[in-house]
mmCIF file of C-alpha atoms and ligand atoms in Angstrom:
data_model
loop_
_atom_site.group_PDB
_atom_site.id
_atom_site.type_symbol
_atom_site.label_atom_id
_atom_site.label_comp_id
_atom_site.label_asym_id
_atom_site.label_seq_id
_atom_site.Cartn_x
_atom_site.Cartn_y
_atom_site.Cartn_z
ATOM 1 C CA MET T 1 186.231 414.158 62.600
ATOM 2 C CA MET T 2 185.845 411.930 59.530
ATOM 3 C CA LYS T 3 188.725 409.960 60.589
ATOM 4 C CA GLY T 4 187.316 409.110 64.068
ATOM 5 C CA ARG T 5 184.153 408.097 62.351
ATOM 6 C CA LYS T 6 185.543 405.881 60.070
ATOM 7 C CA THR T 7 187.701 403.938 63.020
ATOM 8 C CA ILE T 8 184.415 403.347 64.853
ATOM 9 C CA LEU T 9 182.742 402.322 61.534
ATOM 10 C CA THR T 10 185.887 399.689 60.749
ATOM 11 C CA MET T 11 185.243 398.366 64.212
ATOM 12 C CA LEU T 12 181.200 398.016 63.680
ATOM 13 C CA LEU T 13 182.086 396.150 60.096
ATOM 14 C CA SER T 14 184.395 394.195 61.925
ATOM 15 C CA ALA T 15 181.907 393.399 65.079
ATOM 16 C CA THR T 16 179.074 392.396 62.555
ATOM 17 C CA LEU T 17 181.526 390.363 60.337
ATOM 18 C CA ALA T 18 182.350 388.452 63.479
ATOM 19 C CA LEU T 19 179.085 387.974 64.614
ATOM 20 C CA THR T 20 177.584 386.773 61.018
ATOM 21 C CA ALA T 21 180.418 384.648 59.926
ATOM 22 C CA GLY T 22 180.441 382.703 63.103
ATOM 23 C CA CYS T 23 179.453 379.123 63.008
ATOM 24 C CA GLY T 24 175.964 378.469 63.424
ATOM 25 C CA ALA T 25 176.210 375.100 62.952
ATOM 26 C CA LYS T 26 173.134 372.665 64.512
ATOM 27 C CA GLU T 27 172.711 369.264 64.282
ATOM 28 C CA THR T 28 169.261 367.662 64.357
ATOM 29 C CA ALA T 29 168.920 363.823 64.784
ATOM 30 C CA THR T 30 165.724 362.549 63.768
ATOM 31 C CA SER T 31 164.253 359.445 65.385
ATOM 32 C CA GLY T 32 162.935 356.529 63.484
ATOM 33 C CA THR T 33 165.339 356.501 60.488
ATOM 34 C CA SER T 34 167.581 354.018 59.286
ATOM 35 C CA GLU T 35 169.318 356.384 57.078
ATOM 36 C CA ALA T 36 172.776 356.929 58.313
ATOM 37 C CA LYS T 37 173.760 360.071 56.414
ATOM 38 C CA THR T 38 173.573 363.424 57.585
ATOM 39 C CA ILE T 39 172.343 366.160 55.129
ATOM 40 C CA ARG T 40 174.702 369.212 54.693
ATOM 41 C CA VAL T 41 172.385 372.202 54.511
ATOM 42 C CA GLY T 42 173.925 375.615 54.072
ATOM 43 C CA THR T 43 172.783 379.034 54.631
ATOM 44 C CA ASP T 44 173.566 382.700 54.912
ATOM 45 C CA ALA T 45 172.519 383.718 58.639
ATOM 46 C CA ALA T 46 172.243 387.505 58.287
ATOM 47 C CA TYR T 47 168.901 387.751 56.623
ATOM 48 C CA ALA T 48 166.167 387.870 59.606
ATOM 49 C CA PRO T 49 163.654 386.927 60.007
ATOM 50 C CA PHE T 50 164.652 383.711 57.355
ATOM 51 C CA GLU T 51 168.068 382.865 59.030
ATOM 52 C CA TYR T 52 170.009 384.689 61.594
ATOM 53 C CA LEU T 53 172.378 383.921 64.619
ATOM 54 C CA ASP T 54 170.797 383.876 67.939
ATOM 55 C CA GLY T 55 173.406 382.937 70.361
ATOM 56 C CA GLY T 56 175.652 380.947 67.791
ATOM 57 C CA LYS T 57 172.341 379.196 66.654
ATOM 58 C CA VAL T 58 170.798 379.358 63.275
ATOM 59 C CA VAL T 59 166.985 380.628 63.683
ATOM 60 C CA GLY T 60 164.156 381.911 61.771
ATOM 61 C CA PHE T 61 161.391 380.835 59.705
ATOM 62 C CA ASP T 62 163.892 378.892 57.289
ATOM 63 C CA ALA T 63 165.473 376.945 60.129
ATOM 64 C CA ASP T 64 162.062 376.086 61.526
ATOM 65 C CA PHE T 65 160.747 375.038 58.411
ATOM 66 C CA LEU T 66 163.844 373.217 57.133
ATOM 67 C CA ASP T 67 163.620 371.328 60.749
ATOM 68 C CA ALA T 68 159.909 370.517 60.039
ATOM 69 C CA VAL T 69 160.566 369.110 56.862
ATOM 70 C CA MET T 70 163.627 367.021 57.695
ATOM 71 C CA LYS T 71 161.676 365.433 60.880
ATOM 72 C CA GLU T 72 158.810 364.488 58.451
ATOM 73 C CA ALA T 73 160.900 363.123 55.410
ATOM 74 C CA GLY T 74 162.911 361.250 58.811
ATOM 75 C CA LEU T 75 166.306 362.292 57.577
ATOM 76 C CA LYS T 76 169.376 363.544 59.662
ATOM 77 C CA TYR T 77 170.725 367.145 58.703
ATOM 78 C CA GLU T 78 173.293 369.620 60.167
ATOM 79 C CA LEU T 79 172.552 373.102 59.067
ATOM 80 C CA LYS T 80 175.687 375.293 58.726
ATOM 81 C CA ASN T 81 176.173 378.996 58.326
ATOM 82 C CA VAL T 82 178.681 379.392 55.298
ATOM 83 C CA GLY T 83 177.359 382.511 53.601
ATOM 84 C CA TRP T 84 175.686 383.399 50.291
ATOM 85 C CA GLU T 85 178.236 382.921 47.696
ATOM 86 C CA PRO T 86 180.153 380.073 49.528
ATOM 87 C CA LEU T 87 176.623 378.352 49.447
ATOM 88 C CA PHE T 88 176.233 378.435 45.685
ATOM 89 C CA ALA T 89 179.821 377.349 45.052
ATOM 90 C CA SER T 90 179.861 374.491 47.868
ATOM 91 C CA LEU T 91 176.443 373.208 46.531
ATOM 92 C CA LYS T 92 178.409 372.812 43.093
ATOM 93 C CA THR T 93 181.515 370.860 44.641
ATOM 94 C CA GLY T 94 179.207 368.701 46.448
ATOM 95 C CA GLU T 95 180.685 370.240 49.717
ATOM 96 C CA LEU T 96 176.856 370.720 50.606
ATOM 97 C CA ASP T 97 173.805 368.766 49.752
ATOM 98 C CA MET T 98 171.082 371.398 50.162
ATOM 99 C CA GLY T 99 170.883 375.012 50.821
ATOM 100 C CA ILE T 100 168.055 377.031 52.465
ATOM 101 C CA SER T 101 168.533 380.918 52.532
ATOM 102 C CA ALA T 102 165.321 382.902 51.645
ATOM 103 C CA ILE T 103 166.799 381.465 47.919
ATOM 104 C CA THR T 104 164.639 382.554 44.921
ATOM 105 C CA ILE T 105 163.839 379.956 42.359
ATOM 106 C CA ASN T 106 164.746 381.673 38.953
ATOM 107 C CA ASP T 107 165.666 380.257 35.418
ATOM 108 C CA ASP T 108 169.155 380.897 35.549
ATOM 109 C CA ARG T 109 169.765 379.163 39.344
ATOM 110 C CA LYS T 110 167.861 376.346 37.520
ATOM 111 C CA LYS T 111 170.547 375.806 35.212
ATOM 112 C CA THR T 112 172.908 374.495 37.901
ATOM 113 C CA TYR T 113 170.780 373.637 40.824
ATOM 114 C CA ASP T 114 167.608 371.782 41.550
ATOM 115 C CA PHE T 115 164.516 373.099 43.413
ATOM 116 C CA SER T 116 161.883 372.241 45.897
ATOM 117 C CA SER T 117 158.236 373.800 44.810
ATOM 118 C CA PRO T 118 157.760 376.935 46.030
ATOM 119 C CA TYR T 119 157.762 377.780 49.762
ATOM 120 C CA TYR T 120 157.546 381.335 50.415
ATOM 121 C CA GLU T 121 156.406 384.255 47.970
ATOM 122 C CA SER T 122 158.284 387.643 48.375
ATOM 123 C CA THR T 123 159.085 390.619 46.377
ATOM 124 C CA GLN T 124 161.840 393.282 46.338
ATOM 125 C CA MET T 125 161.639 396.437 48.452
ATOM 126 C CA ILE T 126 163.550 399.628 48.727
ATOM 127 C CA MET T 127 165.188 400.897 51.947
ATOM 128 C CA VAL T 128 165.920 404.705 52.141
ATOM 129 C CA LYS T 129 166.382 407.322 54.902
ATOM 130 C CA GLU T 130 163.306 409.220 55.929
ATOM 131 C CA GLY T 131 163.425 412.310 53.971
ATOM 132 C CA SER T 132 164.884 410.577 50.585
ATOM 133 C CA SER T 133 163.295 411.797 47.242
ATOM 134 C CA VAL T 134 162.735 408.400 46.406
ATOM 135 C CA LYS T 135 159.269 406.979 46.084
ATOM 136 C CA LYS T 136 159.181 404.373 43.721
ATOM 137 C CA ALA T 137 161.785 401.781 41.800
ATOM 138 C CA ASP T 138 162.577 404.250 39.091
ATOM 139 C CA ASP T 139 163.862 406.988 41.589
ATOM 140 C CA LEU T 140 166.298 404.786 42.257
ATOM 141 C CA LYS T 141 167.822 406.066 38.813
ATOM 142 C CA SER T 142 168.739 409.446 40.200
ATOM 143 C CA LEU T 143 170.876 408.146 43.081
ATOM 144 C CA LYS T 144 174.303 408.011 43.540
ATOM 145 C CA LYS T 145 174.924 404.912 45.074
ATOM 146 C CA ILE T 146 172.531 402.193 45.704
ATOM 147 C CA GLY T 147 173.506 398.637 48.195
ATOM 148 C CA VAL T 148 172.678 395.396 47.503
ATOM 149 C CA GLN T 149 174.179 391.846 48.551
ATOM 150 C CA THR T 150 176.327 390.334 45.886
ATOM 151 C CA GLY T 151 174.671 387.646 43.937
ATOM 152 C CA THR T 152 171.001 388.333 44.799
ATOM 153 C CA THR T 153 168.006 389.120 42.940
ATOM 154 C CA GLY T 154 167.969 392.393 44.429
ATOM 155 C CA ALA T 155 171.266 393.001 42.832
ATOM 156 C CA GLU T 156 169.634 392.078 39.732
ATOM 157 C CA ALA T 157 166.788 394.251 40.397
ATOM 158 C CA ALA T 158 168.790 397.258 40.717
ATOM 159 C CA GLU T 159 170.857 396.266 37.654
ATOM 160 C CA LYS T 160 167.889 396.261 35.946
ATOM 161 C CA LEU T 161 167.485 399.936 36.694
ATOM 162 C CA VAL T 162 170.640 401.501 36.478
ATOM 163 C CA GLY T 163 172.496 399.028 34.363
ATOM 164 C CA LYS T 164 174.764 396.175 34.602
ATOM 165 C CA ASN T 165 178.491 396.883 36.112
ATOM 166 C CA SER T 166 176.905 400.280 36.903
ATOM 167 C CA GLU T 167 179.730 401.661 39.157
ATOM 168 C CA ARG T 168 176.417 403.311 40.989
ATOM 169 C CA ILE T 169 175.557 399.587 42.387
ATOM 170 C CA SER T 170 177.727 398.727 45.797
ATOM 171 C CA LYS T 171 178.059 395.302 46.337
ATOM 172 C CA TYR T 172 178.128 393.838 49.831
ATOM 173 C CA GLU T 173 178.928 390.172 50.915
ATOM 174 C CA ASN T 174 175.755 389.899 52.968
ATOM 175 C CA THR T 175 172.568 392.403 53.370
ATOM 176 C CA VAL T 176 173.602 393.328 56.940
ATOM 177 C CA LEU T 177 176.491 395.143 55.520
ATOM 178 C CA ALA T 178 174.290 396.610 52.946
ATOM 179 C CA ILE T 179 171.944 398.205 55.630
ATOM 180 C CA MET T 180 174.889 399.762 57.800
ATOM 181 C CA ALA T 181 176.287 401.218 54.431
ATOM 182 C CA LEU T 182 172.768 403.208 54.089
ATOM 183 C CA LYS T 183 172.729 403.925 57.677
ATOM 184 C CA ASN T 184 176.008 405.532 57.703
ATOM 185 C CA GLY T 185 175.673 407.100 54.463
ATOM 186 C CA GLU T 186 177.775 405.141 51.996
ATOM 187 C CA VAL T 187 174.613 404.158 49.980
ATOM 188 C CA ASP T 188 171.488 406.042 49.521
ATOM 189 C CA ALA T 189 169.135 402.910 49.061
ATOM 190 C CA VAL T 190 169.168 399.467 49.499
ATOM 191 C CA VAL T 191 167.374 396.665 47.567
ATOM 192 C CA ALA T 192 166.489 393.358 49.283
ATOM 193 C CA ASP T 193 163.612 390.874 49.962
ATOM 194 C CA ASN T 194 160.200 392.740 51.338
ATOM 195 C CA GLY T 195 160.428 390.293 54.530
ATOM 196 C CA VAL T 196 163.859 391.332 55.516
ATOM 197 C CA VAL T 197 163.121 395.354 55.052
ATOM 198 C CA LYS T 198 160.067 395.089 56.463
ATOM 199 C CA GLU T 199 161.412 393.457 59.657
ATOM 200 C CA TYR T 200 164.399 395.593 59.668
ATOM 201 C CA VAL T 201 162.242 398.789 59.758
ATOM 202 C CA LYS T 202 159.947 397.496 62.472
ATOM 203 C CA ASN T 203 162.688 396.271 64.598
ATOM 204 C CA ASN T 204 164.891 399.603 64.380
ATOM 205 C CA PRO T 205 162.034 402.643 64.367
ATOM 206 C CA LYS T 206 165.057 405.196 66.084
ATOM 207 C CA GLU T 207 166.899 404.483 62.842
ATOM 208 C CA LYS T 208 164.519 406.429 60.395
ATOM 209 C CA ILE T 209 164.772 404.031 57.872
ATOM 210 C CA VAL T 210 161.445 403.736 55.384
ATOM 211 C CA ALA T 211 160.592 400.781 53.271
ATOM 212 C CA ILE T 212 159.093 401.338 49.964
ATOM 213 C CA GLU T 213 156.995 398.745 47.855
ATOM 214 C CA ASP T 214 156.738 399.279 43.967
ATOM 215 C CA LYS T 215 154.442 396.109 43.033
ATOM 216 C CA ALA T 216 154.387 397.656 39.304
ATOM 217 C CA SER T 217 158.359 397.669 39.165
ATOM 218 C CA PHE T 218 159.105 394.407 40.909
ATOM 219 C CA ASP T 219 157.825 391.071 40.320
ATOM 220 C CA SER T 220 157.024 387.889 42.851
ATOM 221 C CA GLU T 221 159.585 386.161 43.512
ATOM 222 C CA PHE T 222 159.189 382.360 45.126
ATOM 223 C CA TYR T 223 161.524 380.697 47.703
ATOM 224 C CA GLY T 224 162.562 377.137 47.278
ATOM 225 C CA LEU T 225 165.053 374.512 48.807
ATOM 226 C CA MET T 226 168.130 374.154 46.765
ATOM 227 C CA PHE T 227 169.849 370.960 45.845
ATOM 228 C CA LYS T 228 172.794 370.067 43.551
ATOM 229 C CA LYS T 229 171.720 368.902 40.471
ATOM 230 C CA ASP T 230 170.011 365.462 40.405
ATOM 231 C CA SER T 231 170.115 365.714 43.863
ATOM 232 C CA LYS T 232 169.129 361.846 45.488
ATOM 233 C CA ASP T 233 167.655 363.672 48.355
ATOM 234 C CA ARG T 234 165.384 366.044 46.543
ATOM 235 C CA ASP T 235 162.413 363.683 46.194
ATOM 236 C CA LYS T 236 162.333 362.519 49.863
ATOM 237 C CA VAL T 237 162.419 366.302 50.579
ATOM 238 C CA GLU T 238 159.946 367.391 48.476
ATOM 239 C CA ALA T 239 157.361 365.014 49.613
ATOM 240 C CA ALA T 240 157.668 366.102 53.127
ATOM 241 C CA VAL T 241 157.272 369.956 51.842
ATOM 242 C CA GLN T 242 154.181 368.906 50.326
ATOM 243 C CA LYS T 243 153.310 366.979 53.816
ATOM 244 C CA ILE T 244 153.824 369.817 56.140
ATOM 245 C CA MET T 245 151.814 372.348 53.846
ATOM 246 C CA GLU T 246 148.725 369.731 53.938
ATOM 247 C CA ASN T 247 149.006 368.893 57.514
ATOM 248 C CA GLY T 248 149.204 372.330 59.154
ATOM 249 C CA LYS T 249 152.591 372.553 60.167
ATOM 250 C CA TYR T 250 153.582 374.946 57.697
ATOM 251 C CA THR T 251 150.859 377.109 58.532
ATOM 252 C CA GLU T 252 151.953 376.888 62.271
ATOM 253 C CA ILE T 253 155.172 378.124 61.443
ATOM 254 C CA TYR T 254 154.434 380.727 59.043
ATOM 255 C CA LYS T 255 152.102 382.083 61.678
ATOM 256 C CA LYS T 256 154.810 381.999 64.370
ATOM 257 C CA TRP T 257 157.151 384.521 62.192
ATOM 258 C CA PHE T 258 154.657 386.601 60.383
ATOM 259 C CA ASN T 259 151.852 386.529 62.667
ATOM 260 C CA THR T 260 149.297 386.262 59.809
ATOM 261 C CA ASP T 261 148.001 383.014 57.663
ATOM 262 C CA PRO T 262 150.212 381.834 54.420
ATOM 263 C CA ASP T 263 148.661 382.291 50.925
ATOM 264 C CA LEU T 264 149.094 378.378 50.476
ATOM 265 C CA GLU T 265 147.299 378.952 46.972
ATOM 266 C CA ALA T 266 149.771 381.475 45.702
ATOM 267 C CA LEU T 267 152.712 378.809 46.390
ATOM 268 C CA LYS T 268 150.835 376.312 43.982
ATOM 269 C CA LYS T 269 151.131 378.689 40.584
HETATM 270 N N1 LIG I 1 166.044 386.174 47.411
HETATM 271 C C1 LIG I 1 166.880 386.634 47.359
HETATM 272 C C2 LIG I 1 167.976 385.628 45.899
HETATM 273 O O1 LIG I 1 167.340 384.671 46.237
HETATM 274 C C3 LIG I 1 168.255 387.281 48.275
HETATM 275 C C4 LIG I 1 168.198 386.029 49.093
HETATM 276 C C5 LIG I 1 169.283 386.120 50.612
HETATM 277 N N2 LIG I 1 169.706 385.408 51.282
HETATM 278 C C6 LIG I 1 170.358 385.580 52.381
HETATM 279 N N3 LIG I 1 170.286 384.548 53.535
HETATM 280 N N4 LIG I 1 171.017 386.458 52.195
HETATM 281 O O2 LIG I 1 168.901 386.330 45.616
#
């Protein structure tokens, strides 16, 4: 019995991998610019509603936001689905110029990369199966396994609770895989960004997964566009970010994806 399940699981996993690892490259040309260079932007398109693949194309709040910013800046770009850890590595080596991937701005990353000003406020949330004993972040300490995406602030948050290098933390290459591990019982909880957790729970009511918020334990995080250090594009892009926040374009995109008005003041803090 177990064996049969495992095979199906393996098949499912490879199907997901194929889905999430596909090349979701997208090219957008903008008019009215003399800039010949195409800015290479990387993402990990397994993080709906921020970035995910729809028919091989990267879509989501981040994709729309990026498009509006680059149009405003008059810059040509190409958005590639490279995966989360490769995104950081490729920015460092200069294979990519920029990253957009629901990336939290933090001091550690600031040592290696440059960021735009914040464009989205988020916090960590916990996903468990209905009936779980977990009601708050502290309860994670009593679990056997917690699933996270490698190298994310969710992984950090889990490590803060149960200890760095704890074998109770299972790390996955992307968040879709971590959620699948929760569904099949490989892990007892997943820690990820609230926007993603809420979207998943809302879209999959039959899976009986619940989302737990714990504002006392999890801080506010802010997403930024990420650049390699001393990027020549940053200032131009940043000016465009400011512009679309002021002219209503950002609000329009935010409403399309989150059905509510953004708190622009919170982003300025
Ligand atoms: N905000 C979190 C971080 O920066 C998670 C982002 C994960 N993004 C993704 N596209 N997988 O660490």
